[in-house]
mmCIF file of C-alpha atoms in Angstrom:
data_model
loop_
_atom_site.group_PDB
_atom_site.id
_atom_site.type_symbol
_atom_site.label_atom_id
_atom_site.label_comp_id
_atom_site.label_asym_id
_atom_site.label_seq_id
_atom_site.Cartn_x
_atom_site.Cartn_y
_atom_site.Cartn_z
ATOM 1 C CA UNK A 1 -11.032 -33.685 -18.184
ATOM 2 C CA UNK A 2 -9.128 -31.374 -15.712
ATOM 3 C CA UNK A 3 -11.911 -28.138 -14.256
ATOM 4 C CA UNK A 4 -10.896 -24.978 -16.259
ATOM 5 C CA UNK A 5 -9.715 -23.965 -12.592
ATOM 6 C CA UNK A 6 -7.375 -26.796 -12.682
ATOM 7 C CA UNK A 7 -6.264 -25.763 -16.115
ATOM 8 C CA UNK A 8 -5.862 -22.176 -15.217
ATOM 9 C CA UNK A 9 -3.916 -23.086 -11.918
ATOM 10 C CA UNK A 10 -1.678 -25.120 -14.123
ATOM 11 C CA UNK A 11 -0.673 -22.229 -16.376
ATOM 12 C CA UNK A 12 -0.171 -20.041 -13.872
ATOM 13 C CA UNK A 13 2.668 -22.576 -11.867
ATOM 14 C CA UNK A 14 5.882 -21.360 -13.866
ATOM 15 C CA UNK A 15 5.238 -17.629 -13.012
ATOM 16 C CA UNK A 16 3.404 -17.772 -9.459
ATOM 17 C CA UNK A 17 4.277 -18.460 -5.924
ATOM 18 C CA UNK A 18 0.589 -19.164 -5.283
ATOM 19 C CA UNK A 19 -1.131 -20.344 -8.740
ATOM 20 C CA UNK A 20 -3.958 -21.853 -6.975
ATOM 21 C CA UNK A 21 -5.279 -18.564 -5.316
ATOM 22 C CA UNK A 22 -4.247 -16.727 -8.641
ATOM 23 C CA UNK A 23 -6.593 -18.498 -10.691
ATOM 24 C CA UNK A 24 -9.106 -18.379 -8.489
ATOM 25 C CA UNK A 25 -8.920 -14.949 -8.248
ATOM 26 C CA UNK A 26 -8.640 -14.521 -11.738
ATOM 27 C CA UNK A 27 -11.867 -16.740 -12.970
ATOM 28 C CA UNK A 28 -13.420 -14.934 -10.411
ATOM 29 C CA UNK A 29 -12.591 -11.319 -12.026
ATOM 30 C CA UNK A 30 -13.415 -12.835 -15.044
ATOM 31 C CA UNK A 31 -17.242 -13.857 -14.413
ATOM 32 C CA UNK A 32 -17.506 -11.160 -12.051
ATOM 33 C CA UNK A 33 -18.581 -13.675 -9.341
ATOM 34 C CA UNK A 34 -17.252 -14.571 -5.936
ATOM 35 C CA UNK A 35 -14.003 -16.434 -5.281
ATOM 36 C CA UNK A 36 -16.358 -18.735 -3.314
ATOM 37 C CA UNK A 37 -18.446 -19.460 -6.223
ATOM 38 C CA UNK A 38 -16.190 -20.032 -8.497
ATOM 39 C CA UNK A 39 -14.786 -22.902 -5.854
ATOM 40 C CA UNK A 40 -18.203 -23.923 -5.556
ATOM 41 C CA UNK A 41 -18.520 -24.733 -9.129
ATOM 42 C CA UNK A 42 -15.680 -26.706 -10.364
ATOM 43 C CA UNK A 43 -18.184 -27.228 -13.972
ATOM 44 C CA UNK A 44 -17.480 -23.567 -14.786
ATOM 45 C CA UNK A 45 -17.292 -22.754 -18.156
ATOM 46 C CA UNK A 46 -16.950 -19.112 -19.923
ATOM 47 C CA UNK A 47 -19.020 -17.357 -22.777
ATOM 48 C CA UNK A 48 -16.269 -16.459 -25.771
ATOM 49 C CA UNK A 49 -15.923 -12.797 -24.470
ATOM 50 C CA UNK A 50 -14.842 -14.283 -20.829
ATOM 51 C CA UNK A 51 -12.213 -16.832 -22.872
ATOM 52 C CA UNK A 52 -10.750 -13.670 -25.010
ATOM 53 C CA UNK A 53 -10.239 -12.120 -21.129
ATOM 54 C CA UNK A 54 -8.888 -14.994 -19.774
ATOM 55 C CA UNK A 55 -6.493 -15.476 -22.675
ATOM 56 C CA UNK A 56 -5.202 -11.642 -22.597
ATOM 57 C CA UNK A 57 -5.027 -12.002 -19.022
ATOM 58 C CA UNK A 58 -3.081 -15.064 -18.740
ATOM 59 C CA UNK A 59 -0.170 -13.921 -21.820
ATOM 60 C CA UNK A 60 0.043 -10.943 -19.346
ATOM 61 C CA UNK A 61 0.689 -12.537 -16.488
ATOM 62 C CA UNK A 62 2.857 -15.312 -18.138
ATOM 63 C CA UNK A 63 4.972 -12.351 -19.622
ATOM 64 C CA UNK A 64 5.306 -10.903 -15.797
ATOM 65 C CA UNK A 65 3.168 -8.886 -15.268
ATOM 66 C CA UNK A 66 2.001 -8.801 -11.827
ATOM 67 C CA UNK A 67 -1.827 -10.040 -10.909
ATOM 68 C CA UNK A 68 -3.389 -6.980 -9.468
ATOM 69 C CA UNK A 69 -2.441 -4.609 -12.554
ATOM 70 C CA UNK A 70 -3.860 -7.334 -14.707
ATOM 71 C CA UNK A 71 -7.018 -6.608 -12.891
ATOM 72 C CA UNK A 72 -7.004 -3.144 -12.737
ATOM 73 C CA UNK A 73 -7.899 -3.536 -9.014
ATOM 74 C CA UNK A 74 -6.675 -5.366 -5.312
ATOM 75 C CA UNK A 75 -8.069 -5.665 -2.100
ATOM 76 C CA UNK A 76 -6.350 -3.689 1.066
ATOM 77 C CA UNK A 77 -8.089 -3.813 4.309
ATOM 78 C CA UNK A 78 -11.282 -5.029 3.125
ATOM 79 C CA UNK A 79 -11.519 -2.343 0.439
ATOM 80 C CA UNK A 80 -11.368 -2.830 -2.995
ATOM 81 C CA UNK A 81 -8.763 -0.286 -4.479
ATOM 82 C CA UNK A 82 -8.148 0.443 -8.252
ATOM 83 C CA UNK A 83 -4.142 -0.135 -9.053
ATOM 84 C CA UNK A 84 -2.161 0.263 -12.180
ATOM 85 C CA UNK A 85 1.749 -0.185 -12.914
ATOM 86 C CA UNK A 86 2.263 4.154 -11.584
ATOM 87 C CA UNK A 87 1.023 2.439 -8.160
ATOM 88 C CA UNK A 88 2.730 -0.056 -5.481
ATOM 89 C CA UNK A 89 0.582 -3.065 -5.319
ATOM 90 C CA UNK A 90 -0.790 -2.357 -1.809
ATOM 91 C CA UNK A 91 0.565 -5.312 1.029
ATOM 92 C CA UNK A 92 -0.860 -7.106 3.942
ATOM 93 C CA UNK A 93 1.726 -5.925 5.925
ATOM 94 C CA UNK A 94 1.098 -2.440 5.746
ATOM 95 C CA UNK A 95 -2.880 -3.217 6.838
ATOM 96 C CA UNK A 96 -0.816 -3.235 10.091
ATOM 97 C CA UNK A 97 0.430 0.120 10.012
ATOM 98 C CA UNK A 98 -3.456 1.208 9.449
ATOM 99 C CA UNK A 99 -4.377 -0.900 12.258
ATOM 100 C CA UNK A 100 -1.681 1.142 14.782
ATOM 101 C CA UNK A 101 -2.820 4.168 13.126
ATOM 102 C CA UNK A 102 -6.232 3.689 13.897
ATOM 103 C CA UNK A 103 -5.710 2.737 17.277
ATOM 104 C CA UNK A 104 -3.686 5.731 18.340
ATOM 105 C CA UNK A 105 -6.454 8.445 16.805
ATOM 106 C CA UNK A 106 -9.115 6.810 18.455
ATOM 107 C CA UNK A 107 -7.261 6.780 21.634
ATOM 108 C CA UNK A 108 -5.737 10.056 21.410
ATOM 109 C CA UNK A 109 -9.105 11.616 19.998
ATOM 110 C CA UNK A 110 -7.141 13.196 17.372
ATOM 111 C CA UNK A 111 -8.583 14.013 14.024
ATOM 112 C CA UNK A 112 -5.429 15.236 11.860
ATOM 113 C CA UNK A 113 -3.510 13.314 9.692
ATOM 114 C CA UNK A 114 -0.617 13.675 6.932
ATOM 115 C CA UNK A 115 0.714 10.574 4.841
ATOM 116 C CA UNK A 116 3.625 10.864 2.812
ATOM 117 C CA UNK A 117 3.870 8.923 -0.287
ATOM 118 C CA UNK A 118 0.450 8.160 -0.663
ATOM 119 C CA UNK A 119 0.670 5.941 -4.069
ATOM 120 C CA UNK A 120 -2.770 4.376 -4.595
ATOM 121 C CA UNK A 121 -4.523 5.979 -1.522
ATOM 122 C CA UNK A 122 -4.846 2.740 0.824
ATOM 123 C CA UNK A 123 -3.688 3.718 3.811
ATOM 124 C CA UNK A 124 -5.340 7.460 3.998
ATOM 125 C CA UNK A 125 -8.394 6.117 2.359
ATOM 126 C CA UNK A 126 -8.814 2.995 4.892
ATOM 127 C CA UNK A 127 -7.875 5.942 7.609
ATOM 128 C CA UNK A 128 -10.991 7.857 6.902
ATOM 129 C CA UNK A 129 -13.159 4.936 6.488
ATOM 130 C CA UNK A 130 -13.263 4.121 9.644
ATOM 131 C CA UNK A 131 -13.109 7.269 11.116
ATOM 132 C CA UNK A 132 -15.521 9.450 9.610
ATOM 133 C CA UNK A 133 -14.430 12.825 11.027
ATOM 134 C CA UNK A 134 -10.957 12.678 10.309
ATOM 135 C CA UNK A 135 -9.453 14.968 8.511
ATOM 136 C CA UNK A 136 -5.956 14.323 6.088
ATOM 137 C CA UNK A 137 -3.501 15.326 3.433
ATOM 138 C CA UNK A 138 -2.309 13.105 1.103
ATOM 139 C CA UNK A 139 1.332 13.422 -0.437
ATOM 140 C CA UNK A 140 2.944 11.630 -3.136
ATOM 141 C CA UNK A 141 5.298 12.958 -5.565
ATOM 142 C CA UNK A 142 4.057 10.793 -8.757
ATOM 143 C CA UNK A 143 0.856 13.110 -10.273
ATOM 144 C CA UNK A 144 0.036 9.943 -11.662
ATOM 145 C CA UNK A 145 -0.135 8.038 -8.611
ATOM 146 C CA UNK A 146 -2.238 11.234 -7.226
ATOM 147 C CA UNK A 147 -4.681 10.551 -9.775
ATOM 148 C CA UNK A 148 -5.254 6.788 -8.709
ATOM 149 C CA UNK A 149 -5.945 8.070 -5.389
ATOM 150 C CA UNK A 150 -8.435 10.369 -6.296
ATOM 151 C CA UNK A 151 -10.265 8.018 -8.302
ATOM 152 C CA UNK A 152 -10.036 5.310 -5.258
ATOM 153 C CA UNK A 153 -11.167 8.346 -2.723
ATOM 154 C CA UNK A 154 -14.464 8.935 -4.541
ATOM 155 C CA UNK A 155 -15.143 5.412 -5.284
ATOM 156 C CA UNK A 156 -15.592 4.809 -1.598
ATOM 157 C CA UNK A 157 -16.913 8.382 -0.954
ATOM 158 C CA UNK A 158 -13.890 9.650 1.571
ATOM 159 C CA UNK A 159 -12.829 12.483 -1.023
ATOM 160 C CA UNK A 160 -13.971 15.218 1.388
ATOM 161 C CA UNK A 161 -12.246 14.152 3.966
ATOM 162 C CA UNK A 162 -9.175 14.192 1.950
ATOM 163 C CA UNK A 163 -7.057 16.597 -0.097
ATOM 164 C CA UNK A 164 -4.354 15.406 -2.176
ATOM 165 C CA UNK A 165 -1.400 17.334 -3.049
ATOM 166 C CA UNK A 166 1.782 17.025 -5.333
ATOM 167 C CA UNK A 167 4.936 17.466 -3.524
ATOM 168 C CA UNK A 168 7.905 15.859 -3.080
ATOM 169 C CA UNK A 169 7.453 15.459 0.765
ATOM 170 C CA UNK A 170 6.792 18.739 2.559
ATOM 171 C CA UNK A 171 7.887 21.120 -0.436
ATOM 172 C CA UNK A 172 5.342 22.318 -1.737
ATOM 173 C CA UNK A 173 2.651 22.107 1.243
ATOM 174 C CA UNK A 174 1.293 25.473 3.535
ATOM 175 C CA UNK A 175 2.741 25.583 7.049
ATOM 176 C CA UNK A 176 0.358 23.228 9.321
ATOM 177 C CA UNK A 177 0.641 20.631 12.017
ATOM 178 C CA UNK A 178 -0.926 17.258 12.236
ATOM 179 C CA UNK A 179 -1.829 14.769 14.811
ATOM 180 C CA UNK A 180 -0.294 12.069 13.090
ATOM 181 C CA UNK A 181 2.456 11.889 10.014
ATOM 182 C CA UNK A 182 2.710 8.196 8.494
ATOM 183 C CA UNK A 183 4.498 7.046 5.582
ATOM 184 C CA UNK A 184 5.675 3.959 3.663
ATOM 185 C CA UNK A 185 7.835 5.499 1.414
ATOM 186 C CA UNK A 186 10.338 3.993 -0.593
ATOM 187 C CA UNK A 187 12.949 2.060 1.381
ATOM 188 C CA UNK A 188 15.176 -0.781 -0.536
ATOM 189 C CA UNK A 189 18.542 0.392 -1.175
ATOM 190 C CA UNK A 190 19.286 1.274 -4.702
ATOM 191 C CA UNK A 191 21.709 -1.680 -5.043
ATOM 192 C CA UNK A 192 19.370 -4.262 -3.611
ATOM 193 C CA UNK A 193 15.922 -3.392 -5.295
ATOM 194 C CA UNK A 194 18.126 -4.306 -8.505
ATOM 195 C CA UNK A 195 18.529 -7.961 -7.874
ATOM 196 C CA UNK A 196 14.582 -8.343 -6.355
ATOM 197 C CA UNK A 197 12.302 -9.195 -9.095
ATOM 198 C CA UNK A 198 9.867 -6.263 -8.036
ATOM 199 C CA UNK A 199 12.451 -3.781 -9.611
ATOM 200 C CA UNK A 200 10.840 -4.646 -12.659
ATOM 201 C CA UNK A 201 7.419 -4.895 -11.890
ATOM 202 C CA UNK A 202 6.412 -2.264 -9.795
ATOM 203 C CA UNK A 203 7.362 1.691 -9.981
ATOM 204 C CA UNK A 204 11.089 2.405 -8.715
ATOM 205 C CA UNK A 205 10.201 5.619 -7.259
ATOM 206 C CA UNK A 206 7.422 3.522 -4.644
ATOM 207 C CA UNK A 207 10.636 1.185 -4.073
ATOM 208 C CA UNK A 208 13.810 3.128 -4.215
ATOM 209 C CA UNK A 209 14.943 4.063 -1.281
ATOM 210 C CA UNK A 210 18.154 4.941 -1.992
ATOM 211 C CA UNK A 211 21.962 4.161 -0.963
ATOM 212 C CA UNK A 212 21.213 2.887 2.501
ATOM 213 C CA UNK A 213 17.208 3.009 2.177
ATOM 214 C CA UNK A 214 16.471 5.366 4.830
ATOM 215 C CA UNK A 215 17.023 8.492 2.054
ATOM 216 C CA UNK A 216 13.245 9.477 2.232
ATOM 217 C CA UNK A 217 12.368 8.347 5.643
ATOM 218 C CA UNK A 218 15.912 10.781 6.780
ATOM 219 C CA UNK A 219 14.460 13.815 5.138
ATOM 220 C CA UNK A 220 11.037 13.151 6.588
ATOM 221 C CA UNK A 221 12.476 13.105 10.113
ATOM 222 C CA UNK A 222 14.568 15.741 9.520
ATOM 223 C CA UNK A 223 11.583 17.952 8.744
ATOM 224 C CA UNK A 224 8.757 16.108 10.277
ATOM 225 C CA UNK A 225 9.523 18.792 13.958
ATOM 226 C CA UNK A 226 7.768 21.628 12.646
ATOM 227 C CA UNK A 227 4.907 19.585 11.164
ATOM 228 C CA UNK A 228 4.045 17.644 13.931
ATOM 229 C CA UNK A 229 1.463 18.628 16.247
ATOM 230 C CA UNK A 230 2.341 18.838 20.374
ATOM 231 C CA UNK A 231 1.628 14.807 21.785
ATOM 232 C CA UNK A 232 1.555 14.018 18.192
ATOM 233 C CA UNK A 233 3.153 10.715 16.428
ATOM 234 C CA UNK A 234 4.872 9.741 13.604
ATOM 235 C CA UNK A 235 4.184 6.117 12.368
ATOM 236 C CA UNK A 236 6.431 4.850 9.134
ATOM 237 C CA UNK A 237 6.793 1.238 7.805
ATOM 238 C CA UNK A 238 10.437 0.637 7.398
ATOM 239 C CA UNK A 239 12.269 -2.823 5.836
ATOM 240 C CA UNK A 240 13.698 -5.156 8.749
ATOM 241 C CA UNK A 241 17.257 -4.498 7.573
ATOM 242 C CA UNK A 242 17.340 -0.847 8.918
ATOM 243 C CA UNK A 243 14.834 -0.303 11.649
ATOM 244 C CA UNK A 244 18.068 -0.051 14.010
ATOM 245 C CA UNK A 245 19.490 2.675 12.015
ATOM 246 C CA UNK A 246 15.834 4.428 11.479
ATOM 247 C CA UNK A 247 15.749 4.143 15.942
ATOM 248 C CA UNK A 248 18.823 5.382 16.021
ATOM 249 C CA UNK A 249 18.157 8.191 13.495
ATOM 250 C CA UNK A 250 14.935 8.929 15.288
ATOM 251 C CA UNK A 251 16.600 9.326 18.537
ATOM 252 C CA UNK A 252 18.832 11.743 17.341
ATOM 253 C CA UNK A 253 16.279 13.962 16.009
ATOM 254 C CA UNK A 254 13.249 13.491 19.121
ATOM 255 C CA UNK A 255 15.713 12.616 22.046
ATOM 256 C CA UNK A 256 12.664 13.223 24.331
ATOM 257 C CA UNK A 257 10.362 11.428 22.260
ATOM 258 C CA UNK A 258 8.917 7.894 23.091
ATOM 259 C CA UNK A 259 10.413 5.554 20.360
ATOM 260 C CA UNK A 260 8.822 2.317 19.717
ATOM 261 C CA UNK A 261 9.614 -0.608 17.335
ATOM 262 C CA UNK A 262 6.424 -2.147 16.378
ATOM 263 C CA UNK A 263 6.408 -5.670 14.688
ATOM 264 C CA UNK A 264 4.620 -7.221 11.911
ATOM 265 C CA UNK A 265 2.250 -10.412 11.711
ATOM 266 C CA UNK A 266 5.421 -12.337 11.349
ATOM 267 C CA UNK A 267 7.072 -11.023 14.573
ATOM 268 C CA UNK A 268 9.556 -8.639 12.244
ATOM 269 C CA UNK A 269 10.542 -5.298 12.976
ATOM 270 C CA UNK A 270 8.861 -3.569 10.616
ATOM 271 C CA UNK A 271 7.380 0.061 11.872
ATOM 272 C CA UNK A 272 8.786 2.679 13.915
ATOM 273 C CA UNK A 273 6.474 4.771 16.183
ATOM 274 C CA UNK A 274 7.611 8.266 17.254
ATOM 275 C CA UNK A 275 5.355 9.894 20.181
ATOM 276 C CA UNK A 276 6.473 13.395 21.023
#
């Protein structure tokens, strides 16, 4: 008789591009063990509570509904970070944009930070992890998203370091300047998020980036001048398709700025760096 991994991996092949990892993730979740361990023990077998679980959880994820909401949590740079559907599901790719990030504070010894479109917290929240004295402001115009973030900056005790605010962009914060401004706002055009199956799994206003994509990222540059502090930088995550347009946009704005394209794990264009 097949392991109840087996079984579970089997389910999970019509709605998953990797049901293997799914399901181990899932029994995992489930008896609140280690992915390891539940590799380790192909004779698993679950208590009737842990079957109800899996059964809810498996109907959810067989009617589309993506894996980390079904868990109420996902990992992002080794943290564990409570998610729900008001939330992007936090990527590996943007663990890159953290890992410039970091690089540049510690370099720079600079201690001031503003991210725009925070969503679940990740990227501030892995910021301040790892560098206890740094100070940021957290922006996302979704109150419910702001709430997520909260919750995720207490659970791993960064929540002094960081105040959240409610603003779409840099509306409704006091006049200040920061070391660094990063983003990874929204930034599929409206006409292409449509046909991606994402458009109806994850929040549209994390995704939507409107006409061309670059709607959110334009008004950030726009403003960013008189936010930025003197050697400061701006680091955004941007989709492949328009990083050209973003440089050239950027160069219009900082034409004696340093602009860098910065790649991702797969060699892609994928964040633009803006050192004044």
């Amino acid at each position: 008789m097949p392991s109840l991994l087996d079984q579970v991996t089997r389910k999970l092949h019509p709605t998953s591009d990797s049901p293997a990892l799914d399901a181990q993730v899932l029994l995992a979740h489930i008896t609140e063990k280690q992915r390891s361990w539940v590799l380790a023990h192909p004779e698993l077998s679950l208590s009737p509570k842990q079957r109800i679980k899996l059964e809810a959880a498996l109907q959810a994820l067989l009617q589309g509904i993506p894996l980390p909401y079904v868990l109420g949590h996902w990992e992002f740079y080794g943290l564990d970070f409570l998610v729900s559907p008001d939330v992007l599901i936090p990527r590996p790719e943007t663990e890159e944009l953290v890992e410039f990030g970091l690089g540049w504070l510690r370099d720079n010894k600079s201690r001031t930070v503003l991210e725009m479109g925070t969503g679940s917290g990740c990227i501030a929240i892995a910021l301040a992890k790892n560098i206890p004295d740094l100070k940021l402001l957290a922006v996302d115009l979704s109150s419910a998203a702001l709430d997520i973030a909260r919750q995720n900056a207490a659970i791993h005790w960064v929540d002094d370091q960081i105040q959240f605010i409610h603003s779409d962009l840099f509306s409704n914060l006091q006049p200040a300047t920061f070391d660094l401004i990063t983003a990874n706002l929204p930034y599929i055009p409206s006409e292409t998020l449509k046909t991606l199956d994402v458009y109806t799994r994850e929040p549209s206003l994390a995704l939507d980036g409107g006409k061309d994509g670059l709607q959110l990222i334009r008004r950030l540059l726009l403003d960013a001048p008189q936010w930025l502090a003197p050697d400061g930088l701006i680091l955004l995550e941007l989709d492949s398709s328009h990083v050209q347009a973003a440089l050239k946009l950027a160069s219009t704005i900082f034409p004696k700025s340093v602009i860098q394209l910065k790649q991702d794990l797969a060699g892609r264009d994928r964040f633009l760096a803006v050192q004044t």
